[in-house]
Amino acid sequence: MMSRLAPRWPAWLFWWRAACAQGVSAQQRTWAGASRIPGPGGPWGATGTSPLVRRGSSSAPSCAPEVMLTRERYSVRRLPFSVVSEDDLAALERIVPGRVVTDPEELEAPNVDWLRTVRGSSKVLLRPRTSQEVAHILRYCHERNLAVSPQGGNTGMVGGSTPVFDEIIVSTTLMNQIVSFHNVSGVLVCQAGCVLEALSRYVEERGFVMPLDLGAKGSCHIGGNVATNAGGLRFLRYGSLRGTVLGLEVVLADGTILNCLTSLRKDNTGYDLKQLFIGSEGTLGVITAVSILCPPKPSAVNVAFLGCPGFAEVLQTFCTCRGMLGEILSAFEFMDAECMKLVGLHLRLACPVQESPFYVLIETSGSGAGHDAEKLSGFLEQVLGSGLATDGTLATDQRRIKMLWALRERITEALSRDGYVYKYDLSLPLDRLYDLVSDLRARLGLHAKHVVGYGHLGAQCWFSFDQPTRLITPDL
């Protein structure tokens, strides 16, 4: 059910319309010996999928203006790598027969990032199915001095998965096999190209959940998640991937396969080499397989959506939430009023509470519905009665829970429809978190249409600003 909250009232009524979304993607990026060229933002951005937009499934509409080449947008120089020859194509065809793509039309989408901010000029895309094929590809490219750019769904927000020049794109799309799952320990072993949402469905059918959840889950690959050390919506409950990833298989730039694919939760032997690759963003090697620990699936899930009068109240609500909900708290997200306005304007998603300067989304996950409902009810009475929250709504069934989550997960989609987006993922002391948004609004003035702040309050904050045209970033 979904209920409307009123200050000091424990019984609630409310209904509203919204659309549920699936997700998008985060990727890894590697060069076989080259430097990584970042895009104009922070790591990965979350978005939802609607019937109008499906990140990762197709290129941008044909009516969209052509994206400027990365080498022209930024002052970057191509390093002295070799150029792909006909002999190279023949050799690569022998490594991955029938999976060497050279059609310019098929290469348009993988050469451009989803935000359409950067564009490479790769003329070759490879689709390996196994770690051995990846090893053969990288070994050959290493010997021939050919640059390589691994790519998953290519729906990242900062251009990290698209080539800068004419690198060979190595796609992990076909590396999507689940190797094993242990029904007692909850340890999942899979290839790096598995889509997060598919993994989530697989383990949930067996009574477990993935410790990672992203708005990008509909197309992001687990290898890219690990390579970027993605935090995600469950960070508050299960922590970072550094604690839940048990092992990795990685192919180094010279084609060497590093097998650290242990499924043991406790392993005190030798160096913990996997930690070098978690968060390395593909600079040290290509992650080809992952072993990850999945926690048991909670039987009771609730989501509350509240309006708060200021950011100070958001922080105090967070402190109260951690104190009163404790072990059942699984997510705490915040967004400002500008975010909600853009979600309503561009996606037609209705705000379920009275207009407020800030909004928070709180999720609880536990094993006892009655126990969790009692704790949540006490928390809501406390924050509503004390003025920390001015209005709210509660959802307990899956359909309406997804409706509330869509308001948070589809913010990036709304921003992308509003203008040309600059996006940053920041970790700052909580009490100073929103100062950056206020300061940038004052600093940019009319140079930016909107400056917004939102994100996982227990981990980091997403900060974005957008412009109506493709302007040069103001001198900050």
XYZ file of C-alpha atoms in Angstrom:
476
model
C 0.000 0.000 0.000
C 0.938 3.644 -0.278
C -0.226 6.088 2.363
C -0.187 9.822 2.839
C 1.465 11.165 5.971
C 0.289 14.202 7.891
C 2.100 15.696 10.895
C 1.262 13.851 14.135
C -1.080 11.396 12.364
C -0.141 7.706 12.251
C -2.932 6.751 9.801
C -2.628 7.963 6.254
C -4.315 8.062 2.842
C -2.886 9.023 -0.502
C -2.661 7.963 -4.142
C -0.751 9.388 -7.099
C 0.329 8.594 -10.628
C 3.886 7.872 -11.685
C 5.923 5.812 -14.071
C 8.376 3.171 -13.010
C 11.777 3.029 -14.593
C 14.496 0.563 -15.281
C 18.086 1.646 -15.339
C 21.160 2.514 -17.313
C 24.772 1.969 -17.112
C 28.235 2.458 -15.683
C 31.271 1.283 -17.540
C 34.953 0.617 -17.243
C 37.615 2.019 -19.559
C 41.132 0.732 -20.307
C 43.903 1.509 -22.735
C 46.525 -1.083 -23.623
C 49.301 1.176 -22.416
C 47.616 4.547 -22.978
C 46.517 7.204 -20.505
C 42.867 7.529 -19.550
C 41.155 10.682 -20.770
C 38.240 11.599 -18.484
C 35.049 13.287 -19.524
C 33.729 16.576 -18.116
C 32.112 15.145 -14.994
C 32.472 12.712 -12.129
C 32.081 8.923 -12.257
C 28.841 7.345 -13.162
C 25.343 8.971 -13.267
C 22.065 7.219 -12.559
C 19.033 7.487 -14.754
C 15.831 5.663 -15.408
C 14.416 4.220 -18.576
C 11.080 5.170 -19.999
C 9.367 4.286 -23.275
C 10.981 7.463 -24.621
C 14.557 6.716 -23.609
C 16.507 3.483 -23.350
C 20.134 4.153 -22.607
C 22.446 1.622 -24.159
C 19.981 0.167 -26.648
C 20.396 2.618 -29.489
C 22.114 5.754 -30.602
C 20.632 9.188 -30.073
C 17.783 10.407 -32.316
C 18.815 11.230 -35.873
C 17.647 14.803 -35.413
C 20.245 15.418 -32.671
C 23.218 17.590 -33.685
C 26.498 15.807 -34.362
C 28.708 15.517 -31.306
C 32.064 17.255 -31.413
C 35.049 14.918 -31.532
C 36.756 14.521 -28.168
C 40.116 15.398 -29.670
C 38.642 18.723 -30.793
C 36.727 19.482 -27.603
C 39.708 18.890 -25.331
C 43.371 19.649 -25.713
C 44.496 16.018 -25.976
C 47.138 14.489 -28.206
C 47.104 11.038 -29.718
C 50.031 9.034 -28.404
C 52.242 7.218 -30.937
C 50.115 4.098 -31.273
C 49.878 2.106 -34.474
C 46.931 2.410 -36.857
C 44.787 -0.654 -37.522
C 45.723 -2.265 -40.831
C 44.094 -4.910 -43.029
C 46.549 -7.443 -41.630
C 45.423 -6.500 -38.104
C 41.779 -7.021 -39.045
C 42.594 -10.435 -40.455
C 44.461 -11.411 -37.274
C 41.634 -10.187 -35.040
C 39.121 -12.087 -37.178
C 41.042 -15.257 -36.424
C 40.827 -14.512 -32.670
C 37.081 -13.707 -32.612
C 35.682 -15.076 -35.885
C 32.513 -13.339 -37.022
C 32.682 -10.834 -34.174
C 34.805 -8.080 -35.699
C 32.619 -5.046 -36.453
C 33.822 -2.471 -39.002
C 30.489 -1.164 -40.349
C 30.522 2.655 -39.821
C 26.797 2.678 -39.012
C 27.188 0.022 -36.304
C 30.130 1.962 -34.869
C 28.250 5.257 -34.527
C 26.634 4.409 -31.157
C 29.716 2.952 -29.400
C 31.747 5.992 -30.485
C 29.454 8.453 -28.657
C 28.579 8.641 -24.958
C 24.953 8.705 -23.830
C 25.020 12.375 -22.842
C 26.398 13.159 -26.308
C 29.313 15.156 -24.944
C 32.261 13.246 -26.408
C 32.899 11.259 -29.589
C 35.688 8.999 -30.707
C 36.560 7.745 -34.178
C 37.103 4.025 -33.656
C 36.799 1.962 -36.803
C 36.857 -1.485 -35.148
C 34.772 -3.128 -32.425
C 35.436 -6.641 -31.099
C 33.004 -8.906 -29.231
C 34.875 -11.588 -27.266
C 33.002 -14.260 -25.335
C 35.722 -15.556 -23.010
C 38.629 -14.349 -20.926
C 40.962 -16.279 -23.214
C 39.715 -14.318 -26.222
C 40.219 -11.046 -24.328
C 43.743 -12.209 -23.463
C 44.522 -13.007 -27.109
C 43.168 -9.611 -28.209
C 45.188 -7.647 -25.662
C 48.325 -9.683 -26.302
C 48.085 -8.982 -30.016
C 47.344 -5.282 -29.489
C 50.211 -5.027 -27.010
C 52.652 -6.543 -29.521
C 51.337 -4.319 -32.332
C 51.180 -1.178 -30.144
C 47.429 -0.749 -30.788
C 45.336 1.216 -28.285
C 42.280 -0.508 -26.775
C 39.127 0.858 -25.133
C 36.952 -1.766 -23.349
C 33.236 -0.983 -23.331
C 30.100 -2.359 -21.728
C 26.683 -0.797 -22.371
C 28.261 2.601 -23.168
C 25.702 4.516 -21.154
C 28.049 6.138 -18.661
C 27.740 9.839 -17.951
C 31.318 11.092 -18.380
C 32.630 9.561 -21.574
C 34.789 7.017 -19.775
C 33.640 4.098 -21.924
C 33.974 5.764 -25.335
C 37.196 5.987 -27.356
C 39.078 9.275 -27.521
C 40.744 8.678 -30.876
C 40.706 5.523 -33.022
C 41.197 2.902 -30.296
C 39.915 -0.621 -30.863
C 36.693 -1.041 -28.844
C 36.508 -4.334 -26.961
C 32.888 -4.905 -25.965
C 32.017 -7.173 -23.021
C 28.390 -7.521 -24.142
C 28.706 -11.230 -25.009
C 30.531 -12.046 -21.758
C 27.237 -12.442 -19.922
C 27.319 -15.943 -18.441
C 26.647 -16.844 -14.804
C 29.351 -19.325 -13.809
C 27.979 -20.512 -10.464
C 25.841 -19.608 -7.468
C 26.067 -21.170 -4.003
C 22.629 -21.429 -2.399
C 24.040 -21.594 1.135
C 26.760 -18.934 1.132
C 25.136 -16.658 -1.456
C 28.357 -16.377 -3.477
C 27.776 -15.520 -7.140
C 30.459 -16.015 -9.798
C 29.776 -14.495 -13.217
C 31.386 -12.940 -16.265
C 31.984 -9.198 -16.268
C 29.456 -8.467 -19.024
C 26.441 -9.623 -17.003
C 23.835 -6.861 -16.659
C 23.183 -5.924 -13.040
C 19.408 -6.216 -13.342
C 19.690 -9.730 -14.799
C 21.925 -10.746 -11.892
C 19.458 -9.215 -9.448
C 16.592 -11.259 -10.874
C 18.695 -14.413 -10.822
C 19.697 -14.181 -7.155
C 16.287 -12.905 -5.998
C 14.684 -16.035 -7.417
C 16.988 -17.922 -5.051
C 16.244 -15.831 -1.955
C 19.159 -13.364 -2.154
C 19.807 -9.819 -3.393
C 22.732 -8.125 -5.074
C 24.554 -5.874 -2.580
C 24.643 -3.225 -5.313
C 21.609 -1.446 -6.769
C 21.768 1.422 -9.254
C 19.369 3.418 -11.328
C 21.561 2.034 -14.121
C 20.777 -1.587 -13.343
C 18.908 -2.173 -16.600
C 22.064 -2.044 -18.712
C 25.177 -1.512 -16.574
C 27.645 -4.387 -16.412
C 28.959 -5.850 -13.172
C 32.528 -5.529 -14.480
C 32.069 -1.796 -14.962
C 30.434 -1.518 -11.533
C 33.490 -3.106 -9.931
C 35.975 -1.162 -12.068
C 34.405 2.117 -10.916
C 33.709 0.905 -7.353
C 30.102 2.027 -7.780
C 28.379 2.936 -4.509
C 24.740 2.823 -5.479
C 21.470 2.895 -3.609
C 22.332 0.113 -1.126
C 25.668 1.533 -0.022
C 24.220 2.576 3.326
C 23.190 -1.000 4.102
C 25.837 -3.203 2.500
C 28.825 -0.895 2.077
C 31.118 -0.595 -0.927
C 32.128 -3.266 -3.398
C 35.509 -3.464 -1.698
C 33.797 -5.453 1.038
C 31.395 -7.590 -1.009
C 33.583 -8.538 -3.989
C 35.397 -11.734 -3.007
C 37.472 -12.280 -6.116
C 38.228 -11.140 -9.652
C 39.604 -12.460 -12.898
C 41.503 -9.754 -14.772
C 43.362 -9.613 -18.083
C 46.394 -7.324 -17.999
C 47.448 -5.141 -20.926
C 49.992 -7.685 -22.184
C 47.383 -10.470 -22.247
C 48.318 -12.083 -18.936
C 45.287 -13.556 -17.140
C 45.355 -12.854 -13.400
C 43.108 -15.379 -11.651
C 42.074 -14.139 -8.193
C 38.554 -15.520 -8.546
C 38.244 -16.969 -5.061
C 34.801 -17.560 -3.546
C 36.032 -17.596 0.043
C 34.822 -14.813 2.307
C 37.866 -15.230 4.540
C 41.204 -15.584 2.766
C 44.263 -14.417 4.678
C 46.816 -15.767 2.194
C 49.138 -13.324 0.485
C 48.324 -10.002 -1.085
C 44.719 -8.956 -1.689
C 45.362 -8.162 -5.349
C 41.694 -7.713 -6.263
C 41.631 -4.450 -4.316
C 44.024 -2.922 -6.858
C 41.436 -3.360 -9.602
C 38.296 -2.348 -7.678
C 37.935 1.335 -8.502
C 40.901 1.361 -10.911
C 38.516 2.264 -13.785
C 40.235 -0.142 -16.154
C 43.644 1.515 -15.981
C 45.391 -1.645 -14.728
C 43.542 -4.336 -16.658
C 40.204 -5.570 -17.976
C 37.969 -7.273 -15.412
C 36.539 -10.386 -17.063
C 34.866 -12.245 -14.155
C 33.623 -11.408 -10.660
C 32.924 -13.331 -7.449
C 30.546 -11.407 -5.203
C 28.815 -12.093 -1.893
C 25.025 -11.655 -2.008
C 23.056 -11.052 1.233
C 19.708 -12.745 1.956
C 16.672 -11.094 0.405
C 14.679 -9.020 2.933
C 11.048 -10.066 3.337
C 9.738 -6.641 4.368
C 10.512 -3.470 2.383
C 9.041 -0.008 2.976
C 9.741 3.352 1.340
C 8.883 6.769 2.773
C 9.080 10.019 0.794
C 9.240 13.200 2.869
C 9.427 16.931 2.291
C 11.912 18.913 4.405
C 12.045 22.704 4.941
C 15.860 22.999 4.669
C 19.090 21.094 4.261
C 19.768 21.330 7.980
C 16.508 19.431 8.528
C 17.580 16.872 5.908
C 20.755 16.209 7.896
C 18.882 16.004 11.198
C 16.346 13.656 9.636
C 19.258 11.475 8.533
C 20.678 11.398 12.061
C 17.254 10.593 13.533
C 16.726 7.943 10.873
C 19.965 6.147 11.690
C 19.238 6.305 15.404
C 15.647 5.068 15.285
C 15.687 2.673 12.320
C 19.132 1.234 12.873
C 19.569 -2.204 11.356
C 16.592 -1.990 8.958
C 17.695 1.239 7.238
C 18.784 0.366 3.692
C 18.747 3.679 1.769
C 18.578 7.406 2.414
C 18.411 9.645 -0.672
C 17.880 13.377 -0.927
C 17.062 15.783 -3.748
C 16.400 19.483 -3.908
C 13.335 21.281 -5.248
C 15.003 21.984 -8.604
C 15.359 18.247 -9.204
C 11.699 17.634 -8.480
C 10.631 20.463 -10.779
C 12.646 19.052 -13.668
C 11.356 15.505 -13.099
C 7.804 16.871 -13.206
C 8.416 19.126 -16.208
C 10.197 16.659 -18.490
C 8.971 13.251 -17.296
C 5.491 14.162 -16.030
C 6.081 12.482 -12.681
C 3.910 14.018 -9.980
C 5.344 15.013 -6.626
C 3.567 12.907 -3.962
C 3.953 15.489 -1.163
C 3.517 19.203 -0.670
C 6.105 21.412 -2.403
C 9.236 21.672 -0.259
C 12.791 23.012 -0.628
C 14.157 19.460 -0.145
C 12.921 15.888 -0.312
C 14.221 12.640 1.153
C 13.542 9.040 0.206
C 14.013 6.469 2.971
C 13.953 2.715 2.443
C 13.852 0.056 5.145
C 14.538 -3.652 4.585
C 14.073 -6.321 7.215
C 12.786 -9.766 8.041
C 9.714 -8.859 10.125
C 6.955 -6.739 8.605
C 5.329 -5.940 11.949
C 8.601 -5.070 13.639
C 9.697 -2.819 10.762
C 6.315 -1.088 10.497
C 6.383 -0.268 14.207
C 9.870 1.223 14.012
C 9.052 3.194 10.871
C 5.824 4.519 12.354
C 7.666 5.777 15.425
C 10.304 7.464 13.273
C 7.730 9.173 11.043
C 5.779 10.482 14.019
C 9.011 11.855 15.453
C 10.190 13.737 12.332
C 6.726 14.993 11.389
C 5.908 16.039 14.906
C 9.210 17.872 15.402
C 9.012 19.777 12.123
C 12.007 18.063 10.524
C 9.592 16.918 7.822
C 6.508 18.845 6.778
C 4.728 16.238 4.674
C 5.234 12.676 3.489
C 3.928 9.513 1.910
C 4.600 5.833 2.541
C 4.671 2.842 0.167
C 4.750 -0.819 1.189
C 3.884 -2.688 -2.033
C 6.390 -3.206 -4.827
C 4.568 -1.269 -7.542
C 4.276 1.924 -5.536
C 7.757 1.523 -4.085
C 9.038 1.628 -7.669
C 6.957 4.746 -8.299
C 8.694 6.544 -5.448
C 12.121 5.318 -6.512
C 11.458 6.599 -10.050
C 11.440 10.156 -8.689
C 15.028 9.692 -7.563
C 16.374 7.372 -10.244
C 15.160 9.426 -13.217
C 16.638 12.772 -12.186
C 19.539 12.399 -14.611
C 17.124 11.655 -17.452
C 15.221 14.856 -16.663
C 18.454 16.858 -16.553
C 19.554 15.520 -19.926
C 16.297 16.702 -21.485
C 16.664 20.158 -19.993
C 20.008 21.130 -21.499
C 23.679 20.317 -21.846
C 24.670 18.693 -18.557
C 27.863 18.887 -16.528
C 27.739 16.239 -13.837
C 29.943 15.590 -10.809
C 29.932 12.857 -8.151
C 31.351 14.266 -4.929
C 32.103 13.017 -1.438
C 32.209 15.830 1.119
C 31.606 16.260 4.855
C 27.845 16.035 5.305
C 27.429 19.439 6.910
C 29.141 21.112 3.925
C 27.584 18.957 1.236
C 25.000 21.370 -0.121
C 27.204 24.468 0.207
C 28.731 23.581 -3.144
C 25.367 23.808 -4.881
C 24.560 27.176 -3.310
C 28.020 28.570 -4.075
C 27.954 27.379 -7.690
C 24.504 28.849 -8.243
C 25.861 32.200 -7.125
C 29.107 31.801 -9.085
C 27.595 30.657 -12.382
C 24.579 32.933 -12.334
C 22.994 33.100 -15.802
C 25.661 30.839 -17.303
C 23.671 27.826 -16.050
C 19.955 27.117 -16.409
C 19.882 24.962 -13.266
C 22.307 23.873 -10.578
C 21.000 20.910 -8.610
C 22.098 18.583 -5.825
C 20.883 15.062 -5.044
C 22.181 11.625 -4.150
C 23.043 9.043 -1.529
C 23.419 11.048 1.654
C 25.122 8.156 3.389
C 27.803 7.926 0.702
C 28.167 10.849 -1.692
C 26.294 13.578 -3.537
C 25.546 14.109 -7.194
C 26.001 17.685 -8.292
C 24.949 18.820 -11.777
C 24.403 21.962 -13.735
C 23.044 22.314 -17.239
C 23.171 24.896 -19.983
C 20.794 25.574 -22.869
C 23.515 25.302 -25.540
C 26.922 23.742 -25.979
C 28.917 26.407 -24.201
C 32.448 26.160 -22.910
C 32.574 25.406 -19.179
C 32.836 28.707 -17.281
C 36.111 29.340 -15.482
C 35.355 28.016 -11.999
